Coordinates of C-alpha atoms in Angstrom, one line a residue:
X58 CA -58.1 56.2 77.9
X59 CA -57.2 55.8 74.2
X60 CA -56.0 59.1 72.7
X61 CA -57.9 58.4 69.5
X62 CA -61.1 57.6 71.5
X63 CA -60.9 60.7 73.5
X64 CA -60.6 62.8 70.6
X65 CA -63.4 61.4 68.6
X66 CA -65.8 61.4 71.8
X67 CA -65.4 65.2 72.1
X68 CA -67.2 67.7 70.1
X69 CA -65.3 68.5 66.9
X70 CA -66.5 70.7 64.2
X71 CA -64.5 71.0 61.0
X72 CA -64.8 74.3 59.5
X73 CA -65.6 74.9 55.8
X74 CA -62.5 74.5 53.7
X75 CA -61.1 71.9 55.8
X76 CA -60.5 68.5 54.2
X77 CA -59.9 65.3 55.7
X78 CA -56.0 64.0 55.5
X79 CA -56.2 61.0 57.7
X80 CA -54.1 57.8 57.2
X81 CA -54.4 54.7 59.4
X82 CA -51.6 55.9 61.6
X83 CA -52.8 59.5 61.7
X84 CA -56.0 61.5 63.3
X85 CA -55.1 64.9 61.7
X86 CA -56.7 66.8 59.3
X87 CA -55.3 69.7 56.9
X88 CA -56.6 73.1 56.5
X89 CA -57.3 73.7 52.7
X90 CA -55.5 77.4 52.7
X91 CA -53.5 77.6 55.7
X92 CA -52.0 74.2 56.3
X93 CA -53.4 74.0 60.1
X94 CA -53.9 70.6 61.5
X95 CA -57.1 70.0 63.4
X96 CA -58.0 66.8 65.1
X97 CA -60.5 64.5 63.8
X98 CA -61.5 60.7 64.3
X99 CA -59.4 58.3 62.7
X100 CA -60.7 56.4 59.6
X101 CA -60.2 52.7 59.5
X102 CA -58.0 51.4 56.5
X103 CA -58.2 47.6 57.3
X104 CA -59.9 44.7 55.4
X105 CA -63.7 45.2 55.6
X106 CA -66.6 42.9 55.8
X107 CA -64.6 39.8 56.8
X108 CA -67.1 37.0 58.1
X109 CA -66.5 36.4 62.0
X110 CA -66.3 32.7 61.0
X111 CA -63.0 33.2 58.8
X112 CA -61.4 36.3 60.8
X113 CA -58.3 36.2 62.4
X114 CA -56.7 38.0 65.3
X115 CA -56.0 41.4 64.5
X116 CA -58.5 41.7 61.5
X117 CA -61.2 44.3 62.0
X118 CA -64.7 43.0 61.5
X119 CA -66.8 46.2 61.1
X120 CA -69.7 46.7 63.4
X121 CA -72.1 46.6 60.3
X122 CA -70.9 43.2 59.4
X123 CA -71.4 41.8 62.9
X124 CA -75.0 43.2 62.7
X125 CA -75.5 41.5 59.3
X126 CA -74.6 38.2 60.3
X127 CA -77.5 38.2 63.2
X128 CA -79.7 40.6 61.2
X129 CA -79.8 43.2 64.1
X130 CA -80.5 46.7 64.1
X131 CA -78.8 47.7 67.1
X132 CA -75.0 47.3 67.8
X133 CA -73.9 46.3 71.3
X134 CA -71.0 48.2 72.2
X135 CA -69.1 45.9 74.8
X136 CA -65.9 47.8 75.5
X137 CA -64.6 51.5 74.9
X138 CA -62.6 50.5 71.5
X139 CA -66.0 49.1 70.0
X140 CA -67.6 52.5 70.5
X141 CA -64.7 54.1 68.3
X142 CA -65.3 51.3 65.7
X143 CA -69.0 52.0 65.6
X144 CA -68.6 55.7 65.3
X145 CA -65.8 55.7 62.8
X146 CA -67.2 53.1 60.4
X147 CA -68.9 55.7 57.9
X148 CA -70.4 59.2 57.7
X149 CA -73.8 58.4 58.9
X150 CA -75.4 59.6 62.0
X151 CA -74.9 57.5 64.9
X152 CA -77.4 57.2 67.7
X153 CA -76.1 55.6 71.0
X154 CA -78.3 54.7 74.0
X155 CA -76.5 54.4 77.4
X156 CA -78.6 52.2 79.8
X157 CA -78.3 50.4 83.1
X158 CA -79.8 46.9 83.7
X159 CA -81.1 48.0 86.9
X160 CA -82.8 51.1 85.3
X161 CA -86.7 50.2 84.9
X162 CA -87.0 53.5 82.7
X163 CA -84.6 51.9 80.4
X164 CA -86.5 48.8 79.8
X165 CA -89.5 50.9 78.9
X166 CA -87.6 53.1 76.7
X167 CA -85.7 50.0 74.9
X168 CA -89.0 48.9 73.1
X169 CA -89.6 52.5 71.3
X170 CA -85.9 52.7 70.5
X171 CA -85.7 49.4 68.7
X172 CA -88.9 50.6 66.7
X173 CA -86.9 53.6 65.7
X174 CA -84.1 51.6 64.9
X175 CA -86.0 49.4 62.7
X176 CA -87.1 52.4 60.7
X177 CA -84.1 54.2 60.0
X178 CA -81.3 51.5 60.1
X179 CA -80.2 49.0 57.3
X180 CA -82.9 46.7 55.8
X181 CA -81.7 43.0 55.4
X182 CA -82.9 40.3 52.9
X183 CA -85.4 37.8 54.2
X184 CA -83.9 34.3 54.5
X185 CA -86.1 32.1 56.6
X186 CA -84.1 28.7 55.8
X187 CA -80.9 30.3 56.8
X188 CA -78.8 28.5 54.0
X189 CA -77.3 31.9 52.5
X190 CA -76.1 35.0 54.3
X191 CA -78.1 37.9 54.7
X192 CA -77.4 40.9 52.6
X193 CA -78.3 44.8 53.0
X194 CA -80.9 45.5 50.5
X195 CA -81.5 48.9 51.7
X196 CA -79.0 51.2 53.7
X197 CA -80.5 52.9 56.4
X198 CA -79.9 56.8 57.1
X199 CA -79.0 56.1 60.7
X200 CA -76.8 53.6 62.7
X201 CA -77.8 52.6 66.3
X202 CA -76.1 51.4 69.2
X203 CA -76.5 50.7 72.7
X204 CA -73.9 50.8 75.7
X205 CA -74.4 49.3 79.1
X206 CA -73.2 51.5 81.8
X207 CA -73.1 48.7 84.5
X208 CA -70.7 46.4 82.3
X209 CA -67.2 46.9 84.4
X210 CA -65.4 47.6 80.9
X211 CA -67.6 50.6 80.2
X212 CA -67.9 52.4 83.7
X213 CA -64.9 54.4 83.4
X214 CA -65.7 55.5 79.8
X215 CA -69.4 56.5 80.8
X216 CA -68.3 58.5 84.1
X217 CA -64.9 60.1 82.8
X218 CA -65.6 60.6 79.2
X219 CA -69.2 60.5 78.2
X220 CA -70.3 62.2 81.5
X221 CA -73.6 60.0 81.4
X222 CA -75.1 60.1 85.1
X223 CA -78.8 59.4 84.3
X224 CA -80.5 56.9 82.3
X225 CA -81.3 56.3 79.6
X226 CA -79.2 58.8 78.1
X227 CA -78.8 59.4 74.4
X228 CA -75.6 60.3 72.5
X229 CA -75.4 61.3 68.7
X230 CA -72.2 61.3 66.7
X231 CA -70.9 61.8 63.2
X232 CA -67.3 60.7 62.3
X233 CA -66.3 63.8 60.9
X234 CA -67.7 66.1 63.7
X235 CA -67.6 64.0 66.8
X236 CA -70.4 64.5 69.5
X237 CA -73.2 66.7 68.1
X238 CA -76.0 65.9 70.8
X239 CA -76.3 64.3 74.3
X240 CA -79.3 64.4 76.5
X241 CA -81.3 62.5 79.2
X242 CA -84.2 61.0 77.6
X243 CA -86.9 59.4 79.7
X244 CA -89.6 57.2 77.9
X245 CA -92.0 60.0 78.6
X246 CA -89.8 62.4 76.4
X247 CA -88.9 60.0 73.6
X248 CA -90.5 62.1 71.1
X249 CA -87.4 64.6 71.9
X250 CA -85.1 61.8 70.3
X251 CA -87.5 61.4 67.4
X252 CA -87.6 65.2 66.7
X253 CA -83.9 65.3 67.2
X254 CA -82.9 62.7 64.5
X255 CA -85.6 64.0 62.2
X256 CA -84.0 67.4 62.4
X257 CA -80.5 66.4 61.8
X258 CA -81.6 64.4 59.0
X259 CA -83.2 67.5 57.4
X260 CA -80.0 69.5 58.0
X261 CA -78.1 66.7 56.3
X262 CA -80.2 66.9 53.1
X263 CA -80.0 70.6 53.2
X264 CA -76.2 70.7 53.4
X265 CA -76.0 67.9 50.6
X266 CA -78.0 70.2 48.5
X267 CA -75.7 73.1 48.9
X268 CA -72.8 71.2 47.9

């Protein structure tokens, strides 16, 4: 398992007074007063918003750009590295649904999950003719993704790192904090997810107000 990925997926809380000190080759942060190093997720410093039609190997195309090209609201994570890409792209809340193709509860859960994503994710310009690229007309407060457990590339990640054993399972991350929530959420308990994201958004607003 990639070290940076492991560090990002573990719960990390940065204390007050600690400011990011991150380069493209480092995942350390520096304390404001005592110089202590604290591990934190890496921040990408590569070219952003490169169209997939013009991208070359080793050029990182951010998840938001891939969603923009398809006008999607939910990013599909196909391999562990894409989970790192998704979480580390910006500072918004990241909600990830872990599911299995054979899980009937997951299929029922998915309908409401997509409605929630439509409410809080990026809003795109409408282009019925498809002659011009879509643009983000309003940035959402939350970013959404889904991770398929029975994808062979994801099984080790789900079992060894994420610890997801029941489905659907919800993971919530923030780039500078790592994992902040994780819980099994059946269709009957979907309101738990709604309440959780609303509470986290309120906490964010209050924190910004204090700053």
